[in-house]
Coordinates of C-alpha atoms in Angstrom, one line a residue:
M24 CA 88.2 -46.4 -315.9
A25 CA 90.9 -44.0 -316.0
V26 CA 93.0 -43.2 -313.1
H27 CA 92.4 -39.9 -311.7
L28 CA 94.9 -37.3 -311.6
R29 CA 94.4 -34.0 -312.1
I30 CA 95.7 -30.6 -310.8
V31 CA 93.8 -28.3 -309.8
S32 CA 96.7 -25.5 -309.2
L33 CA 100.2 -24.3 -309.7
T34 CA 101.7 -21.8 -306.8
V35 CA 104.8 -20.8 -307.9
T36 CA 107.0 -19.1 -304.7
T37 CA 109.4 -16.4 -305.9
A38 CA 111.9 -14.3 -303.4
E39 CA 109.7 -11.1 -303.4
T40 CA 105.7 -12.9 -304.7
E41 CA 104.0 -16.1 -305.4
K42 CA 102.0 -15.8 -308.3
T43 CA 99.3 -19.2 -308.0
Y44 CA 97.6 -20.7 -311.2
R45 CA 94.0 -22.3 -311.4
F46 CA 93.0 -24.9 -314.2
D47 CA 89.7 -25.7 -312.4
R48 CA 88.2 -26.8 -316.2
P49 CA 87.7 -29.7 -318.1
A50 CA 90.9 -28.0 -320.4
T51 CA 93.2 -25.6 -320.0
V52 CA 94.9 -23.6 -321.8
I53 CA 98.5 -21.4 -321.6
T54 CA 98.8 -19.1 -323.9
G55 CA 101.7 -16.1 -324.7
P56 CA 105.1 -15.6 -326.7
I57 CA 107.5 -17.7 -327.2
G58 CA 109.8 -16.9 -324.2
T59 CA 107.0 -15.7 -321.5
G60 CA 107.2 -19.0 -319.4
K61 CA 104.7 -21.5 -320.8
S62 CA 106.8 -24.8 -320.7
S63 CA 108.6 -23.9 -318.1
L64 CA 105.4 -23.8 -316.3
L65 CA 104.8 -27.1 -317.2
M66 CA 107.5 -28.4 -316.6
L67 CA 107.0 -27.3 -312.8
F68 CA 104.5 -29.5 -312.8
K69 CA 107.5 -32.7 -313.5
H70 CA 109.4 -30.9 -311.2
V71 CA 106.8 -30.8 -308.2
L72 CA 105.1 -34.4 -309.2
G73 CA 109.3 -35.3 -308.3
G74 CA 109.9 -35.9 -312.2
S75 CA 113.8 -34.8 -313.5
A76 CA 112.2 -31.2 -314.8
M77 CA 114.6 -29.1 -317.2
L78 CA 114.1 -26.2 -315.8
T79 CA 114.4 -22.4 -317.2
P80 CA 117.8 -20.4 -315.6
A81 CA 115.2 -17.6 -315.6
V82 CA 113.3 -20.6 -312.8
R83 CA 116.1 -21.2 -311.4
E84 CA 117.9 -18.2 -310.8
N85 CA 114.6 -16.3 -309.1
V86 CA 111.8 -19.6 -308.3
L87 CA 112.7 -20.9 -304.8
S88 CA 110.1 -23.1 -304.6
V89 CA 106.6 -24.8 -306.5
Q90 CA 103.5 -26.0 -304.6
A91 CA 100.8 -28.0 -306.3
E92 CA 97.6 -28.9 -305.3
V93 CA 96.2 -32.1 -307.0
T94 CA 93.9 -34.3 -306.7
A95 CA 94.7 -38.7 -306.9
G96 CA 92.3 -40.9 -306.9
N97 CA 89.8 -39.8 -304.1
E98 CA 92.8 -37.8 -302.3
R99 CA 93.3 -34.4 -302.2
V100 CA 97.1 -34.0 -301.7
V101 CA 99.2 -31.2 -301.6
L102 CA 102.9 -30.4 -302.7
R103 CA 106.4 -28.4 -302.5
R104 CA 108.9 -29.1 -303.7
A105 CA 112.1 -26.5 -303.4
I106 CA 114.0 -25.3 -307.3
E107 CA 117.0 -25.7 -305.3
G108 CA 120.1 -26.7 -302.6
D109 CA 119.5 -30.5 -300.5
T110 CA 115.8 -30.1 -299.8
A111 CA 114.8 -30.5 -303.7
D112 CA 115.7 -34.3 -303.0
T113 CA 112.8 -34.3 -301.9
V114 CA 108.6 -32.9 -301.5
D115 CA 107.5 -32.1 -299.0
L116 CA 103.7 -33.4 -298.2
L117 CA 101.5 -30.5 -297.3
D118 CA 97.7 -30.7 -294.6
P119 CA 95.3 -29.9 -297.3
R120 CA 93.4 -27.8 -295.6
S121 CA 96.5 -26.1 -293.5
L122 CA 99.2 -26.2 -295.7
T123 CA 101.5 -27.1 -292.5
L124 CA 103.7 -29.5 -293.2
E125 CA 102.6 -33.6 -292.8
R126 CA 106.0 -35.2 -293.9
S127 CA 108.8 -34.6 -296.6
L128 CA 108.6 -37.2 -298.9
P129 CA 111.7 -38.9 -301.3
V130 CA 112.7 -38.5 -304.5
R131 CA 115.2 -41.3 -304.6
A132 CA 114.8 -44.7 -303.5
S133 CA 116.5 -45.4 -300.7
E134 CA 115.9 -49.2 -298.6
G135 CA 113.1 -49.3 -296.4
A136 CA 111.6 -45.6 -297.7
T137 CA 108.6 -44.7 -298.8
T138 CA 108.9 -42.6 -301.6
L139 CA 107.0 -39.8 -303.7
S140 CA 106.8 -42.4 -306.3
D141 CA 105.1 -44.9 -303.6
Y142 CA 103.5 -42.4 -301.7
L143 CA 100.7 -41.1 -305.6
L144 CA 101.1 -44.4 -307.3
D145 CA 99.1 -45.8 -304.0
A146 CA 96.8 -42.9 -304.3
I147 CA 96.0 -43.7 -307.8
G148 CA 95.5 -46.6 -307.7
F149 CA 98.1 -47.7 -310.3
P150 CA 99.9 -51.3 -309.1
R151 CA 103.9 -51.0 -307.8
E152 CA 105.3 -52.9 -310.1
Q153 CA 108.8 -54.4 -310.3
I154 CA 110.0 -54.7 -314.5
A155 CA 111.8 -57.9 -315.4
A156 CA 114.2 -56.0 -317.1
R157 CA 118.4 -56.4 -317.8
R158 CA 121.5 -54.6 -318.1
E159 CA 125.3 -55.7 -319.0
G160 CA 123.5 -59.1 -319.3
A161 CA 122.0 -59.7 -315.9
A162 CA 118.7 -59.8 -314.6
R163 CA 118.1 -56.3 -312.7
P164 CA 114.2 -56.0 -311.7
Q165 CA 113.0 -51.9 -312.3
N166 CA 110.4 -50.5 -310.3
L167 CA 108.5 -48.9 -312.0
T168 CA 107.8 -45.6 -310.7
F169 CA 104.7 -42.8 -310.3
N170 CA 106.9 -40.7 -313.3
D171 CA 107.0 -43.6 -316.2
L172 CA 103.4 -43.3 -316.0
Y173 CA 103.7 -39.4 -315.7
A174 CA 105.4 -39.6 -319.8
Y175 CA 101.7 -41.7 -320.3
A176 CA 100.3 -38.2 -320.1
Y177 CA 102.8 -35.1 -320.9
L178 CA 103.6 -34.4 -323.8
Q179 CA 107.1 -32.1 -323.8
A180 CA 107.2 -29.7 -327.5
R181 CA 110.7 -31.6 -328.5
E182 CA 109.5 -34.1 -328.2
I183 CA 106.4 -34.5 -329.9
D184 CA 107.2 -34.3 -333.1
R185 CA 109.7 -37.2 -332.5
Q186 CA 108.8 -40.2 -330.1
V187 CA 105.9 -41.8 -328.4
V188 CA 106.6 -42.1 -324.9
G189 CA 110.1 -41.9 -325.2
H190 CA 110.3 -45.3 -327.6
L191 CA 113.2 -44.3 -328.6
D192 CA 115.4 -44.1 -325.2
N193 CA 116.7 -47.7 -325.0
W194 CA 116.5 -47.4 -321.3
F195 CA 113.3 -46.5 -321.3
E196 CA 111.7 -49.0 -323.7
T197 CA 111.3 -51.4 -321.7
K198 CA 108.9 -49.5 -319.0
R199 CA 107.1 -48.5 -321.3
K200 CA 106.4 -51.5 -323.0
E201 CA 105.2 -52.8 -319.8
L202 CA 103.3 -49.7 -318.0
F203 CA 100.8 -50.0 -321.6
R204 CA 99.5 -53.9 -320.5
L205 CA 99.4 -52.8 -316.8
M206 CA 97.2 -49.6 -318.3
F207 CA 94.9 -52.1 -320.7
G208 CA 95.1 -55.5 -319.0
L209 CA 97.6 -57.4 -321.3
T210 CA 99.8 -58.6 -318.0
D211 CA 99.3 -58.3 -313.6
S212 CA 101.4 -58.8 -310.5
A213 CA 101.4 -62.5 -311.3
L214 CA 102.5 -62.3 -314.7
M215 CA 105.2 -59.9 -314.2
E216 CA 106.9 -62.2 -311.2
L217 CA 106.8 -65.0 -313.9
K218 CA 109.5 -63.1 -316.1
R219 CA 111.2 -61.9 -313.2
T220 CA 111.6 -65.2 -312.5
K221 CA 112.3 -66.6 -315.8
N222 CA 115.2 -63.6 -315.7
Q223 CA 117.0 -64.6 -312.6
L224 CA 116.7 -68.7 -314.1
L225 CA 118.2 -67.1 -317.3
D226 CA 121.1 -65.6 -314.6
K227 CA 121.9 -68.8 -313.5
L228 CA 121.8 -71.4 -316.5
K229 CA 123.9 -69.1 -317.6
A230 CA 126.1 -68.8 -314.4
R231 CA 126.4 -73.2 -313.7
T232 CA 126.9 -73.3 -318.3
A233 CA 129.9 -71.4 -317.6
E234 CA 130.9 -73.3 -315.2
H235 CA 130.2 -76.7 -316.9
D236 CA 132.6 -75.0 -319.5
N237 CA 134.9 -74.0 -316.7
V238 CA 135.4 -76.9 -315.0
S239 CA 135.2 -79.3 -318.3
A240 CA 137.7 -77.6 -320.5
F241 CA 140.2 -77.8 -317.1
L242 CA 139.6 -81.4 -317.4
A243 CA 140.3 -81.2 -320.8
A244 CA 143.3 -79.5 -320.4
S245 CA 144.5 -81.5 -317.2
D246 CA 143.9 -85.1 -318.4
P247 CA 142.5 -86.8 -321.1
R248 CA 141.2 -89.7 -319.3
S249 CA 137.9 -90.1 -318.9
D250 CA 136.0 -90.8 -315.6
D251 CA 135.1 -94.4 -316.0
E252 CA 138.8 -94.6 -317.0
L253 CA 139.7 -92.9 -313.8
R254 CA 137.6 -94.7 -311.7
A255 CA 139.4 -98.3 -313.0
E256 CA 142.9 -97.1 -312.6
L257 CA 141.7 -95.5 -309.0
T258 CA 140.7 -99.8 -307.8
Q259 CA 143.4 -100.4 -309.9
L260 CA 146.0 -97.9 -307.7
R261 CA 144.4 -99.3 -304.5
D262 CA 145.0 -102.7 -304.9
T263 CA 149.1 -101.5 -305.4
L264 CA 149.1 -100.0 -302.4
Q265 CA 147.9 -102.1 -300.7
R266 CA 150.0 -105.1 -301.2
A267 CA 152.8 -102.1 -300.8
D268 CA 151.5 -101.5 -297.5
S269 CA 151.9 -105.3 -296.6
A270 CA 155.7 -105.1 -297.7
L271 CA 156.5 -102.7 -296.1
A272 CA 154.7 -103.6 -292.8
S273 CA 156.8 -107.1 -293.2
L274 CA 160.3 -105.4 -294.3
R275 CA 159.7 -102.9 -290.6
N276 CA 158.3 -106.4 -289.2
E277 CA 161.3 -108.3 -289.6
L278 CA 163.6 -104.8 -288.8
E279 CA 162.5 -105.3 -285.3
E280 CA 163.4 -109.2 -284.9
Q281 CA 166.3 -108.2 -286.2
T282 CA 167.4 -105.1 -283.6
A283 CA 165.9 -107.1 -281.1
A284 CA 169.3 -110.1 -281.1
D285 CA 171.5 -106.6 -281.5
T286 CA 169.7 -105.3 -278.1
A287 CA 173.0 -106.6 -275.7
L288 CA 175.3 -105.1 -277.4
R289 CA 173.8 -101.8 -278.2
G290 CA 173.6 -102.3 -274.3
E291 CA 177.1 -102.1 -273.6
L292 CA 177.9 -99.5 -276.4
Q293 CA 175.6 -97.3 -274.7
A294 CA 177.4 -97.7 -271.3
A295 CA 180.8 -97.7 -272.3
I296 CA 179.5 -94.4 -274.5
R297 CA 178.1 -93.1 -271.0
T298 CA 181.2 -94.5 -268.9
A299 CA 183.9 -92.7 -272.2
Q300 CA 181.1 -89.3 -271.3
Q301 CA 181.9 -89.6 -267.2
A302 CA 186.3 -89.5 -268.0
E303 CA 185.5 -86.6 -270.5
E304 CA 184.0 -84.3 -267.6
E305 CA 186.9 -85.9 -265.9
V306 CA 189.8 -84.4 -268.0
S307 CA 187.7 -81.6 -268.3
A308 CA 187.8 -81.1 -264.5
A309 CA 191.2 -81.9 -263.3
T310 CA 192.9 -80.0 -266.6
D311 CA 189.9 -76.6 -265.3
L312 CA 192.5 -77.5 -261.6
V313 CA 195.7 -77.9 -262.6
E314 CA 195.1 -74.5 -264.8
A315 CA 194.3 -72.4 -260.9
R316 CA 197.0 -74.4 -259.9
R317 CA 198.9 -72.7 -261.9
A318 CA 197.9 -69.7 -261.7
V319 CA 198.8 -69.6 -257.9
V320 CA 201.8 -70.6 -258.3
A321 CA 202.3 -67.8 -260.1
Q322 CA 200.8 -65.1 -258.2
I323 CA 203.1 -66.1 -255.6
H324 CA 206.4 -65.7 -257.5
L325 CA 205.2 -62.5 -258.5
D326 CA 204.6 -60.5 -254.9
L327 CA 207.9 -62.3 -254.0
S328 CA 209.1 -60.0 -257.4
R329 CA 207.6 -57.6 -256.2
L330 CA 208.8 -57.8 -252.5
D331 CA 212.4 -57.2 -253.9
R332 CA 211.8 -54.3 -255.9
S333 CA 210.2 -52.4 -253.1
V334 CA 213.9 -52.9 -250.9
T335 CA 215.6 -52.8 -253.7
A336 CA 214.2 -49.7 -254.3
I337 CA 213.9 -48.1 -251.1
D338 CA 217.7 -49.3 -250.2
Q339 CA 219.2 -47.6 -253.6
L340 CA 216.6 -44.1 -253.3
S341 CA 216.1 -42.8 -250.3
P342 CA 219.7 -41.5 -250.1
F343 CA 218.8 -38.9 -253.5
E344 CA 217.4 -35.6 -253.6
F345 CA 216.0 -35.1 -256.2
V346 CA 217.0 -32.2 -257.9
V347 CA 215.5 -32.9 -261.2
C348 CA 212.0 -35.3 -261.9
P349 CA 212.8 -38.4 -262.7
R350 CA 209.9 -39.3 -265.6
C351 CA 210.5 -35.9 -267.3
V352 CA 214.1 -33.9 -266.1
Q353 CA 212.1 -31.0 -264.9
P354 CA 213.5 -29.0 -262.3
L355 CA 212.1 -29.5 -258.9
A356 CA 213.4 -27.0 -256.8
A357 CA 211.3 -24.4 -257.6
R358 CA 208.2 -27.2 -256.9
A359 CA 206.1 -25.8 -253.3
V360 CA 205.4 -29.2 -251.0
E361 CA 204.3 -29.6 -247.3
D362 CA 206.6 -30.2 -244.6
G363 CA 206.9 -34.5 -244.1
H364 CA 206.0 -34.8 -248.6
C365 CA 207.5 -36.4 -251.0
L366 CA 209.0 -33.8 -253.8
V367 CA 208.6 -36.2 -256.7
C368 CA 205.0 -37.8 -256.0
L369 CA 204.1 -36.0 -253.7
Q370 CA 202.7 -38.2 -250.6
P371 CA 203.7 -37.9 -247.4
D372 CA 206.7 -39.5 -246.7
P373 CA 207.1 -42.5 -244.7
A374 CA 207.1 -43.2 -240.8
D375 CA 210.7 -44.8 -239.9
A376 CA 208.1 -47.5 -239.2
D377 CA 207.3 -48.4 -241.9
I378 CA 210.4 -49.7 -243.5
D379 CA 211.4 -52.7 -241.2
P380 CA 213.0 -54.9 -242.8
A381 CA 212.6 -57.8 -239.9
A382 CA 209.1 -56.9 -241.3
I383 CA 209.9 -57.6 -244.9
E384 CA 211.7 -60.8 -244.4
E385 CA 209.3 -62.6 -242.5
T386 CA 206.6 -61.4 -244.9
R387 CA 209.4 -63.1 -247.8
T388 CA 209.2 -66.2 -245.6
V389 CA 205.4 -66.5 -246.1
L390 CA 205.3 -66.6 -249.3
L391 CA 208.1 -69.0 -250.1
Q392 CA 206.2 -71.0 -246.9
Q393 CA 202.7 -70.6 -249.4
L394 CA 204.5 -71.4 -252.7
E395 CA 206.3 -74.6 -251.7
D396 CA 202.4 -75.4 -250.6
A397 CA 200.8 -74.3 -254.4
Q398 CA 203.4 -76.4 -256.1
R399 CA 203.1 -79.8 -254.0
I400 CA 199.5 -79.2 -254.7
Q401 CA 199.4 -78.5 -258.2
Q402 CA 201.9 -81.4 -258.7
A403 CA 198.6 -83.8 -257.5
D404 CA 197.0 -82.1 -259.2
E405 CA 198.6 -82.7 -262.7
T406 CA 199.5 -86.2 -261.4
H407 CA 195.6 -86.6 -261.4
L408 CA 195.1 -85.3 -264.2
R409 CA 197.4 -88.0 -266.1
T410 CA 195.9 -90.3 -264.7
A411 CA 192.4 -89.4 -265.6
Q412 CA 193.9 -88.5 -270.2
E413 CA 194.3 -92.2 -269.2
R414 CA 191.9 -93.9 -268.3
S415 CA 189.7 -91.3 -271.1
Q416 CA 191.6 -93.1 -273.6
Q417 CA 191.4 -96.0 -272.9
L418 CA 187.6 -96.0 -273.0
S419 CA 187.6 -94.2 -276.0
F420 CA 189.5 -97.4 -277.1
A421 CA 186.8 -100.2 -275.5
V422 CA 183.9 -97.5 -277.4
S423 CA 184.9 -97.9 -280.5
S424 CA 185.9 -101.3 -280.1
L425 CA 182.5 -102.4 -279.7
R426 CA 180.8 -99.8 -282.1
R427 CA 183.4 -100.9 -284.8
E428 CA 182.2 -104.8 -283.3
F429 CA 178.3 -103.2 -283.2
D430 CA 178.9 -101.9 -287.2
A431 CA 180.6 -105.4 -288.4
Q432 CA 176.7 -107.0 -286.3
T433 CA 175.0 -105.2 -287.8
R434 CA 175.9 -103.9 -291.4
D435 CA 174.6 -107.7 -293.5
A436 CA 171.6 -107.8 -291.4
V437 CA 169.5 -103.8 -290.8
A438 CA 172.0 -102.1 -293.4
P439 CA 170.1 -103.7 -296.3
R440 CA 166.5 -104.1 -294.8
F441 CA 167.0 -100.0 -293.7
D442 CA 167.6 -99.5 -298.1
A443 CA 164.1 -101.5 -298.5
I444 CA 162.3 -99.8 -296.2
A445 CA 163.1 -96.8 -297.7
E446 CA 162.1 -98.1 -301.3
A447 CA 158.9 -99.2 -299.5
S448 CA 158.1 -96.4 -297.7
S449 CA 158.8 -94.4 -301.9
R450 CA 156.5 -96.4 -303.3
V451 CA 154.2 -96.2 -301.0
A452 CA 154.1 -92.6 -301.0
A453 CA 154.0 -92.7 -305.4
L454 CA 150.9 -94.8 -304.9
K455 CA 148.8 -92.1 -302.5
A456 CA 150.0 -89.4 -304.2
S457 CA 148.7 -90.8 -307.7
I458 CA 145.2 -91.8 -305.7
D459 CA 145.3 -88.7 -304.6
A460 CA 145.5 -87.3 -307.8
I461 CA 143.1 -89.2 -309.3
T462 CA 140.7 -89.2 -306.5
Q463 CA 140.6 -84.7 -306.7
L464 CA 140.2 -85.7 -310.6
R465 CA 137.7 -87.7 -309.9
E466 CA 136.1 -85.1 -307.9
S467 CA 136.0 -82.6 -310.3
W468 CA 134.1 -85.1 -313.0
A469 CA 131.7 -85.6 -310.4
R470 CA 131.4 -81.7 -309.9
V471 CA 130.2 -81.7 -313.8
R472 CA 128.1 -84.2 -313.1
A473 CA 126.0 -82.3 -310.7
I474 CA 126.2 -79.1 -312.7
D475 CA 125.2 -80.9 -315.2
A476 CA 122.3 -82.1 -313.5
D477 CA 121.7 -78.6 -311.6
I478 CA 121.5 -77.4 -316.1
R479 CA 118.8 -80.2 -316.6
S480 CA 116.6 -78.5 -313.3
L481 CA 116.9 -75.3 -314.1
K482 CA 115.5 -75.9 -318.0
A483 CA 113.3 -77.7 -316.5
Q484 CA 112.1 -75.0 -314.3
R485 CA 112.6 -72.7 -317.1
R486 CA 110.2 -74.6 -319.3
A487 CA 107.9 -74.2 -316.9
V488 CA 108.1 -71.2 -315.8
N489 CA 107.5 -70.0 -319.4
Q490 CA 104.8 -72.5 -319.6
D491 CA 103.1 -70.9 -316.9
I492 CA 103.6 -67.3 -319.1
K493 CA 102.0 -68.9 -322.0
E494 CA 98.7 -69.6 -319.5
K495 CA 98.9 -66.5 -317.9
S496 CA 99.6 -65.3 -321.2
E497 CA 96.3 -66.6 -322.3
Q498 CA 94.3 -65.6 -320.0
L499 CA 95.0 -62.0 -320.5
K500 CA 94.4 -62.5 -323.8
A501 CA 91.3 -60.6 -323.6
G502 CA 93.0 -57.5 -324.0
Q503 CA 93.5 -57.7 -327.3
S504 CA 90.4 -57.7 -328.4
L505 CA 90.5 -54.2 -326.6
L506 CA 93.7 -53.1 -328.2
G507 CA 92.1 -54.0 -332.2
D508 CA 89.4 -51.9 -330.6
L509 CA 91.9 -48.9 -329.9
S510 CA 93.7 -49.2 -332.9
T511 CA 91.1 -48.9 -334.8
E512 CA 90.0 -45.3 -332.5
F513 CA 93.2 -43.7 -333.2
G514 CA 92.9 -44.6 -336.6
R515 CA 88.8 -43.4 -337.1
L516 CA 90.6 -40.2 -335.7
L517 CA 93.5 -39.6 -338.2
T518 CA 92.6 -40.4 -340.9
G519 CA 89.1 -37.9 -340.1
W520 CA 91.5 -34.9 -339.8
N521 CA 92.4 -35.6 -343.6
L522 CA 96.6 -35.2 -342.5
P523 CA 98.2 -35.9 -346.7
W524 CA 100.3 -39.0 -346.9
V525 CA 97.7 -40.7 -345.1
Q526 CA 96.2 -43.8 -345.7
T527 CA 96.7 -46.8 -342.9
A528 CA 96.9 -45.8 -339.4
V529 CA 97.3 -48.6 -336.5
I530 CA 98.2 -49.1 -333.4
D531 CA 101.3 -52.6 -333.3
R532 CA 100.0 -55.2 -331.0
D533 CA 103.4 -56.2 -330.1
T534 CA 105.3 -52.2 -329.5
Y535 CA 101.8 -50.6 -329.1
L536 CA 103.2 -47.6 -331.4
P537 CA 101.2 -45.9 -333.9
V538 CA 101.9 -47.5 -337.0
I539 CA 101.2 -45.5 -340.8
N540 CA 101.2 -46.8 -344.1
Q541 CA 103.4 -49.8 -342.5
Q542 CA 105.9 -47.7 -341.6
P543 CA 106.6 -46.9 -337.6
F544 CA 106.7 -43.0 -336.5
E545 CA 110.1 -41.9 -337.2
S546 CA 109.7 -42.6 -340.1
L547 CA 107.1 -39.6 -340.4
Q548 CA 109.8 -37.2 -340.1
A549 CA 110.7 -37.1 -343.5
S550 CA 106.9 -35.6 -343.9
G551 CA 107.1 -33.0 -341.9
G552 CA 106.8 -32.1 -337.5
G553 CA 103.2 -31.3 -338.0
L554 CA 102.2 -34.5 -339.7
A555 CA 104.1 -35.9 -336.1
T556 CA 103.0 -34.5 -333.9
S557 CA 99.3 -34.9 -334.8
V558 CA 99.6 -38.5 -334.7
N559 CA 101.1 -38.3 -331.4
L560 CA 98.2 -35.9 -330.8
A561 CA 96.2 -38.6 -332.0
Y562 CA 98.0 -41.7 -330.3
H563 CA 97.4 -39.6 -327.0
L564 CA 94.2 -39.1 -327.3
T565 CA 93.1 -42.6 -328.9
L566 CA 94.9 -43.8 -325.0
L567 CA 92.7 -41.2 -322.8
T568 CA 89.0 -41.7 -324.0
S569 CA 89.9 -45.6 -323.6
G570 CA 90.3 -45.6 -320.8
L571 CA 87.8 -42.9 -319.8
D572 CA 85.0 -45.6 -322.3
H573 CA 86.6 -49.1 -320.6
T574 CA 86.4 -49.7 -316.8
D575 CA 89.2 -52.5 -316.4
V576 CA 91.8 -49.0 -318.1
L577 CA 94.2 -47.4 -315.8
V578 CA 95.4 -45.1 -318.4
P579 CA 95.7 -41.7 -316.6
S580 CA 93.1 -38.9 -316.7
L581 CA 95.2 -35.7 -317.2
L582 CA 96.9 -35.0 -320.3
V583 CA 99.2 -32.5 -321.1
I584 CA 100.4 -31.1 -323.6
D585 CA 103.7 -28.4 -324.8
S586 CA 102.7 -27.4 -328.6
P587 CA 99.6 -29.1 -330.1
R588 CA 100.4 -26.8 -333.0
K589 CA 104.0 -27.6 -333.9
A590 CA 105.4 -27.2 -337.1
F591 CA 101.7 -26.6 -339.1
G592 CA 102.1 -23.9 -341.2
N593 CA 99.9 -20.7 -341.0
N594 CA 98.1 -21.6 -344.4
T595 CA 93.9 -22.3 -344.9
L596 CA 94.7 -25.7 -344.7
D597 CA 97.3 -26.2 -341.5
H598 CA 94.9 -23.5 -340.1
Q599 CA 91.9 -25.8 -340.8
R600 CA 94.1 -29.2 -339.2
G601 CA 94.7 -27.4 -336.2
A602 CA 90.7 -25.8 -335.5
E603 CA 90.1 -30.7 -335.7
I604 CA 92.8 -30.9 -332.7
Y605 CA 91.1 -27.8 -331.1
S606 CA 88.1 -29.2 -332.1
R607 CA 89.2 -32.6 -330.6
F608 CA 89.8 -30.7 -326.6
R609 CA 86.6 -29.4 -327.2
T610 CA 84.8 -32.6 -327.2
L611 CA 86.4 -34.7 -325.0
A612 CA 86.1 -31.9 -323.0
D613 CA 82.3 -31.8 -323.3
A614 CA 82.0 -35.5 -323.5
Y615 CA 83.3 -35.9 -320.6
G616 CA 83.4 -32.9 -318.4
G617 CA 85.7 -33.1 -314.4
R618 CA 86.7 -37.0 -315.5
L619 CA 89.3 -35.7 -317.7
Q620 CA 91.7 -32.8 -318.1
L621 CA 93.5 -31.5 -321.3
I622 CA 96.4 -28.9 -320.2
I623 CA 97.5 -27.3 -322.9
A624 CA 100.3 -24.9 -324.0
D625 CA 100.1 -23.1 -327.3
N626 CA 102.0 -19.7 -328.4
D627 CA 98.2 -18.7 -330.0
P628 CA 95.1 -18.4 -328.6
P629 CA 93.0 -21.5 -329.7
P630 CA 91.2 -21.1 -332.9
I631 CA 87.7 -22.0 -330.8
T632 CA 86.1 -21.6 -328.5
S633 CA 84.6 -23.2 -325.4
D634 CA 82.9 -22.8 -322.1
S635 CA 85.2 -25.4 -320.7
F636 CA 88.3 -24.1 -321.8
G637 CA 89.5 -22.0 -319.1
K638 CA 92.9 -19.3 -319.8
V639 CA 95.8 -18.6 -318.0
E640 CA 97.6 -16.0 -320.4
F641 CA 101.6 -14.5 -320.4
D642 CA 102.7 -12.3 -322.0
Y643 CA 106.0 -10.1 -321.8
E644 CA 105.0 -8.0 -319.0
N645 CA 103.7 -10.7 -317.0
P646 CA 106.1 -13.7 -318.0
M647 CA 105.6 -17.2 -315.4
V648 CA 107.8 -16.1 -313.5
P649 CA 106.4 -13.0 -310.8
G650 CA 108.0 -10.2 -310.6
V651 CA 110.4 -10.8 -312.6
A652 CA 111.3 -8.6 -315.8
H653 CA 111.7 -9.9 -319.0
P654 CA 113.1 -8.5 -322.1
G655 CA 110.5 -9.4 -324.6
P656 CA 111.1 -8.7 -328.1
D657 CA 111.3 -5.1 -328.2
R658 CA 115.2 -5.3 -326.3
V659 CA 116.9 -4.7 -329.3
T660 CA 115.4 -1.9 -330.5
R661 CA 115.8 -0.6 -326.8
L662 CA 119.5 -1.4 -326.6
E663 CA 119.6 0.6 -329.7
G664 CA 117.4 4.0 -329.1
Q665 CA 120.6 3.3 -325.8
V666 CA 123.5 3.4 -328.2
Q667 CA 122.1 6.7 -331.0
D668 CA 121.7 8.7 -328.0

């Protein structure tokens, strides 16, 4: 049976007031002149149900929030949503009795959060499913939302003569078809899961195939040899390497044996080198000591020279009375000097006791004795240095002799073996490098084989999933007969309206769209918008009645229609066809009563009357948005009158 969905009332709140519109009858017709807010009211249904609605400036500038009382399945739900601002991203769920806030539900999906769509789908008993979709060549499962389903319940004025349930919107096409299949039992959760698995397997298969192609291209570009050729060459190289390792080990053994025979001479040479190094260190120490002795002798000579100069200066300069500075030759007579101080340097005059010839002579004697001692020690150290130098030279000569003897002894035996070892080592290294390169190539071949195995496994899994999809689709084929009945009823309803040019009308079994005279819906544009509007209405009314008549069909019981007579003319035949459409509305409302709900927005009052029809009437004095003055059609006339005044 149809999923029960009904809008009981809608409350529009502005800063100054609020207005509640009720929809108590099976059908409600909203009428009024152009621009009074009929379509805006229908858009507010979509907005409060969590959809992305096109709201007019009058609504955005004046309406603060909209509140709807909705019957969803067996639940009575009150929803409230702001028009603008951050809070417009959530919908408040209110207690139906007290209207207190129970919780706020996000409009958009987020990780781990229950959205308004989840809540409403659960309430009406419609399955929450993910469809197998692709985007940019990759599997991107998409959630089927309540607003996707609402596209089957809302015929917008701008779409009613252009497309059927958004079938021209490529992004929505897959969802539209899957929703139709779900509503009419042509698919179920298991089949949809199989399709998602098929998509995932396709992605994996593409990735592994691309990887296989890349590795194969690399192998073809890097080395033309096959895996079998590489395996044979690798075996040969390993045998060659084994022989090369044996030859290298033999050379090293021979070298070790020869080296053992030279051990005695090598030991003697090493001992001579150590002794020569010690002699050189002794020469260095003796040289440093001699330099120190020479420095002491030089210092004593300086001290004696200084003593002689001091005595000479005292003897020669003491009698002089300086009248000018001996340096700059400036007069000193006017200089104030304390008594007992030198006129030149201003230091205290030395006492006579400080200038003692005997003391000076004693100092000279001491310095001369020190000089004699220092020279004697210096001569002894220089003698030791010469002895050490001679010994160092002798030891160096001995080392050179032993080294020449060692070189001569090992030149013919050791050096050739070193060259052979170096050559053998180089060959072993080259063989190992070749083995490593071939091993890496063989690893790439092993990777190709592993990818081949994965590809075969993925293809097998894909075949199995395709078979499961085929079998599951066969099990669900019972819905195809229902689709045939749906197509028959659609053709009967449409031809009953006596539309011009319509000879055959069916619903396509693959696209689930109306086909008129074996042509798609888009071809009707050439025949005029009125014809396209009538076909679209007949299609949705047929879906609605099918849901009401069959217990296993999940079409929403609500149908919102904006401008059912769009592009109709004013001649008698057009009026008659409009009356036939409204007659169909009345028949459905009378037959199904509260099991369905039709909400219809139209410029003109309905051409028929019925107790099943409720009314919401707007005019320029009383537009949809309460408390907002509407300019109305007389605005231009009033402006012209103001200019004349």
